[in-house]
Coordinates of C-alpha atoms in Angstrom, one line a residue:
X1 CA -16.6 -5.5 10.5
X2 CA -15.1 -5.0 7.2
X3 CA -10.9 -6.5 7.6
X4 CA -10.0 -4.3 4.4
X5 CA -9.1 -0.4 4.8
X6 CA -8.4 0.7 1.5
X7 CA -9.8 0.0 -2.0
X8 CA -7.9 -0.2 -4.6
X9 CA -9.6 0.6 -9.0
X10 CA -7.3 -0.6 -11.6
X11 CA -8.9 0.2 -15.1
X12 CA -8.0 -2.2 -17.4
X13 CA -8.6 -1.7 -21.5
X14 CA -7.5 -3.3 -24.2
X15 CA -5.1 -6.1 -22.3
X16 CA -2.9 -6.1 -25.3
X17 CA -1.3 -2.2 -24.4
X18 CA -0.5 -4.2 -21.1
X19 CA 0.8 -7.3 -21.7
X20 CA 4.2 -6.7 -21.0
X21 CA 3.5 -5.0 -17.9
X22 CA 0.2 -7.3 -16.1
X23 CA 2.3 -9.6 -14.3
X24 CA 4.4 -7.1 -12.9
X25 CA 1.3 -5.8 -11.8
X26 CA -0.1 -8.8 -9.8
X27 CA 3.3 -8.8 -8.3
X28 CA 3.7 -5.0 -6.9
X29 CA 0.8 -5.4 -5.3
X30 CA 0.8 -8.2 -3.6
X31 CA 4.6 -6.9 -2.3
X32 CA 2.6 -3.7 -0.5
X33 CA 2.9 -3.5 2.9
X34 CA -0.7 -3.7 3.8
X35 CA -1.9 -6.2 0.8
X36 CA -3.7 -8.2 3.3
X37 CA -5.9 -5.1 4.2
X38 CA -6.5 -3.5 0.5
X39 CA -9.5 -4.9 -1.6
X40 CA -8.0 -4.6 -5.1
X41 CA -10.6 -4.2 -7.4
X42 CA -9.7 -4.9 -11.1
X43 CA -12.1 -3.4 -14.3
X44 CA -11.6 -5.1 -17.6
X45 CA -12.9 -5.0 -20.7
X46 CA -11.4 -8.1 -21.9
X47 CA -10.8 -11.4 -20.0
X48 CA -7.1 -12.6 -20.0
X49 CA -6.1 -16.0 -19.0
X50 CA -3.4 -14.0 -17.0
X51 CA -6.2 -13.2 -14.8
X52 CA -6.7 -16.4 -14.2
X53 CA -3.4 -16.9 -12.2
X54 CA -4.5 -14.8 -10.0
X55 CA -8.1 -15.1 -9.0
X56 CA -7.7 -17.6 -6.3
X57 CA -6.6 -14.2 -4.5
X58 CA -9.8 -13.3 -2.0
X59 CA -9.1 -9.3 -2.0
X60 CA -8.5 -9.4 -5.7
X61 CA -12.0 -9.3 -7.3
X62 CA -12.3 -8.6 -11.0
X63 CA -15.7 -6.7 -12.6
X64 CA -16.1 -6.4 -16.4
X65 CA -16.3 -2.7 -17.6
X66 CA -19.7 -1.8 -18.1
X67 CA -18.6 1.8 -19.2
X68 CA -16.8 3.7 -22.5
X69 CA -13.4 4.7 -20.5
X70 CA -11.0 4.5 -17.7
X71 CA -13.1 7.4 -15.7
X72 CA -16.2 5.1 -15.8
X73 CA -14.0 2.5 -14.9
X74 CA -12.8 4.1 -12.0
X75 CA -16.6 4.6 -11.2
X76 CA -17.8 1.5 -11.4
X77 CA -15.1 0.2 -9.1
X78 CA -15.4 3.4 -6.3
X79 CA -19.4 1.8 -6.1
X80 CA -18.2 -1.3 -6.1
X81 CA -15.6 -0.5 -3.4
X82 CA -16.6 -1.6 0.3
X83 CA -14.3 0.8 2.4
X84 CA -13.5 4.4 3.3
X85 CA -10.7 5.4 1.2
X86 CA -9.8 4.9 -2.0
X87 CA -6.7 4.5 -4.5
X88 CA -6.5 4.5 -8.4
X89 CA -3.3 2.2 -9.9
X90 CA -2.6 2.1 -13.4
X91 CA -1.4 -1.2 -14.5
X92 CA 1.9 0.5 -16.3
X93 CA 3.0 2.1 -12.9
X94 CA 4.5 0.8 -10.0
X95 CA 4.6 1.9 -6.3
X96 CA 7.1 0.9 -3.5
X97 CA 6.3 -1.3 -0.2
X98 CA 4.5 1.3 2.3
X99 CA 3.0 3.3 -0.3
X100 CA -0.6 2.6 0.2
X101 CA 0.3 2.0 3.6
X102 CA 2.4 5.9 4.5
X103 CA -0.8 7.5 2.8
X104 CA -3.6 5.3 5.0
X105 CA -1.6 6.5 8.1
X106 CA -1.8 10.0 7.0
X107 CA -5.7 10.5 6.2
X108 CA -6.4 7.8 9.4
X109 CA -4.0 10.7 11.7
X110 CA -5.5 14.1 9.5
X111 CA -9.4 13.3 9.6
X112 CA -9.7 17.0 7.8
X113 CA -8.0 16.1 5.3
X114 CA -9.9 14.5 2.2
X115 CA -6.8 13.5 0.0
X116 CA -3.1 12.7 0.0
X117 CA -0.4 12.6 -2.5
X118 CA 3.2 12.5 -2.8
X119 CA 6.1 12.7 -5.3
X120 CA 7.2 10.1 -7.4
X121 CA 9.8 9.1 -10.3
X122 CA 9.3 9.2 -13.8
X123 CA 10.5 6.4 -16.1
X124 CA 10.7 5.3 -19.8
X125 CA 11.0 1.8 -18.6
X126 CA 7.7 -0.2 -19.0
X127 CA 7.8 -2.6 -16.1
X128 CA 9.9 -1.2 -14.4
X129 CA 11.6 -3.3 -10.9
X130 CA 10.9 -1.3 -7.6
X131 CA 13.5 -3.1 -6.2
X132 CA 16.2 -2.5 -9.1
X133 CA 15.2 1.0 -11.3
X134 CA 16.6 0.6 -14.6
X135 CA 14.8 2.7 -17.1
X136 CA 15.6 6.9 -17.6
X137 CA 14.6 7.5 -14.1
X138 CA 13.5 11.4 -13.2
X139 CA 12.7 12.4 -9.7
X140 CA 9.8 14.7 -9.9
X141 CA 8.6 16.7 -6.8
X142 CA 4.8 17.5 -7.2
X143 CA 3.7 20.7 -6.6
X144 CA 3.0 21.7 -2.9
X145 CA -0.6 22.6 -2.2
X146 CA 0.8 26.1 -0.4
X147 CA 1.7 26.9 -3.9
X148 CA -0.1 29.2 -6.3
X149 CA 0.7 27.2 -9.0
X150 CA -0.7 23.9 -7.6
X151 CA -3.9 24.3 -9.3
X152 CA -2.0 25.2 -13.0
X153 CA -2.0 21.4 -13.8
X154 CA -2.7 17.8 -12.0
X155 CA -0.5 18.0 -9.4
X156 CA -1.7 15.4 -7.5
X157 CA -0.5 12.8 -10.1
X158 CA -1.6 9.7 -10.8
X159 CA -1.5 7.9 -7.2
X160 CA -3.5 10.0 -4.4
X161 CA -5.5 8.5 -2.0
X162 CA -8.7 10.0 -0.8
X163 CA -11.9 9.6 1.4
X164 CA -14.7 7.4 -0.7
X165 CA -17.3 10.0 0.8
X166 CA -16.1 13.0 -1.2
X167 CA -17.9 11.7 -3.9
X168 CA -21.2 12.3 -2.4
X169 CA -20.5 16.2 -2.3
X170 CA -18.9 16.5 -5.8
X171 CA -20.3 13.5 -7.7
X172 CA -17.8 11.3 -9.9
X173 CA -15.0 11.1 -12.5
X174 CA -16.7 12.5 -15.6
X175 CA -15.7 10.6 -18.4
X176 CA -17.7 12.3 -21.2
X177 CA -16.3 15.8 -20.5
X178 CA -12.9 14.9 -19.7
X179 CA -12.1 11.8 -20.9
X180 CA -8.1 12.5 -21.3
X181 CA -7.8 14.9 -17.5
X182 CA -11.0 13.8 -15.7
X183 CA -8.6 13.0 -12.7
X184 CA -7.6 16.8 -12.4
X185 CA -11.1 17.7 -12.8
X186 CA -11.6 15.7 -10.0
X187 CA -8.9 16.7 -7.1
X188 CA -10.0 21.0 -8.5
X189 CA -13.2 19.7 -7.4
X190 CA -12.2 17.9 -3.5
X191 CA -10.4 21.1 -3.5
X192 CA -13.4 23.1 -2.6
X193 CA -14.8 20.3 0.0
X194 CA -11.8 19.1 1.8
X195 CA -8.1 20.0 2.8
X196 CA -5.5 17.9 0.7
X197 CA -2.3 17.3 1.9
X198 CA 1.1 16.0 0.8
X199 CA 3.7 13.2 1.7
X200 CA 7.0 14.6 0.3
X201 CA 8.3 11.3 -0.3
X202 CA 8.7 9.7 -3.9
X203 CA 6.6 6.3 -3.1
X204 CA 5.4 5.8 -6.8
X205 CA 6.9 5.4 -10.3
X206 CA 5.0 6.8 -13.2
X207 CA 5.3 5.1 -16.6
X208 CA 5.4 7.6 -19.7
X209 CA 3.4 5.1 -21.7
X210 CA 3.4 6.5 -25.3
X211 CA 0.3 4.6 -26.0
X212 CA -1.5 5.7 -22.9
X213 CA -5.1 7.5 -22.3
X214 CA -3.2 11.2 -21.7
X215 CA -0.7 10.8 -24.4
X216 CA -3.0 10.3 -27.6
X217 CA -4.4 13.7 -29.2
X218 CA -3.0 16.7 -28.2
X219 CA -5.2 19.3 -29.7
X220 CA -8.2 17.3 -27.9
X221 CA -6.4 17.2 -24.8
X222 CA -5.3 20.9 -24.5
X223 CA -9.0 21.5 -24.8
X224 CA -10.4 19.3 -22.3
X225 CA -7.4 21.1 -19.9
X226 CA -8.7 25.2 -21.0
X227 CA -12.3 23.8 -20.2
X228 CA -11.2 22.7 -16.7
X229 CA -9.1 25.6 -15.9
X230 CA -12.7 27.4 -17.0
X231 CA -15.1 25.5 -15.4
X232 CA -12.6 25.9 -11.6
X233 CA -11.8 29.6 -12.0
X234 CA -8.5 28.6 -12.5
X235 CA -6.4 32.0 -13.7
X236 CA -2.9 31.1 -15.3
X237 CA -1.1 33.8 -16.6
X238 CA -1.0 34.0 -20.5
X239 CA 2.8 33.0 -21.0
X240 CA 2.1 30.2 -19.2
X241 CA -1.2 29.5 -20.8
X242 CA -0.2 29.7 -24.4
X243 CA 3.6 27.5 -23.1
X244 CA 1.4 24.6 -21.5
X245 CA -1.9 24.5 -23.0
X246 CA -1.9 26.1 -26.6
X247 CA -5.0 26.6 -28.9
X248 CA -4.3 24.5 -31.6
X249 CA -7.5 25.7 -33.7

């Protein structure tokens, strides 16, 4: 019998966006509650000797990237994953004690539900301390899944937890397509599968990282989001549309 419940993908690209924040890393997860039960699996592109401080760890297992982005990243690391439900953790953000462990509880109690996510803080702070916030801190309370507007943007952020078998209805992250929003892409697409619920609890910190894979190229990114609110149906109403997601010909 597998002894880990949850597998966590940590992309890593070039280590040098991430230096300042790789340590603090290693060290929020091994504070999670139920560290002793997650496999964490880690894909890099580049080898640090930080890594190296780390490896004696047995649920800490490091594959180099075989793909062109963090979405094939995440890939490579959901088939390389050995359990039933799955987390993504950028390196930059941080999550406190019985995250991983409140949203294991939830999808082991709700088996018809497919994916769970929660609110979380904001912060300007790279590395920021769990234990002592210290950066421009902004509560932000996702968008219920009752809510017509849940679908109008990636609500379910940058921490959810779902089932690993969801994949084998709706496939994988698409990188190519959507290689700034492939993560929205994907909960639109568990959307039509499974019931996704939410902890309305802020158990995660979000880094605004100016350097980071949703920040860079705005006109690119508004496209890939028009092509996903095409591609699900999705109908936002023009003032909206044009506010959030201009054409920028």
């Amino acid at each position: 019998m597998n002894k880990y419940k949850v597998s966590v993908i940590t992309g890593i690209g070039a280590i040098n966006k991430y230096l300042n924040s790789i340590r603090g890393y290693f060290e929020n997860i091994q504070c999670q509650s139920i560290f002793k039960w997650t496999e964490h699996i880690i894909i890099y592109k580049e080898w640090s000797k930080i890594f190296d401080d780390y490896s004696y760890l047995p649920n800490i297992i490091f594959v180099h990237e075989s793909g062109n982005g963090v979405y094939d990243a995440w890939n490579q690391g959901i088939k390389t994953s050995t359990t039933k439900f799955i987390t993504n953790w950028n390196v930059d953000d941080r999550r406190f004690v019985k995250a991983n462990e409140k949203k294991y509880i939830f999808l082991m109690k709700n088996p018809d539900h497919g994916l769970i996510y929660n609110w979380w803080y904001f912060t300007d702070k790279e590395d920021e301390d769990i234990n002592k916030l210290q950066g421009n801190i902004r509560p932000f309370q996702s968008t219920p899944k009752s809510h017509q507007m849940w679908s109008w943007s990636c609500a379910c952020g940058a921490d959810p937890m779902w089932r690993k078998d969801l994949h084998k209805k709706v496939g994988y992250f698409d990188q190519k397509n959507y290689p700034s929003c492939g993560d929205w892409d994907m909960w639109l697409s568990f959307d039509k599968v499974t019931k996704i619920g939410q902890i309305q609890d802020y158990l995660s910190i979000f880094f605004i990282n100016p350097v980071g894979v949703g920040q860079n190229n705005e006109r690119e990114r508004y496209k890939q989001d028009r092509a996903i609110l095409e591609k699900h149906n999705v109908n936002i109403p023009d003032q909206y549309l044009e506010k959030w997601y201009p054409i920028n010909e």
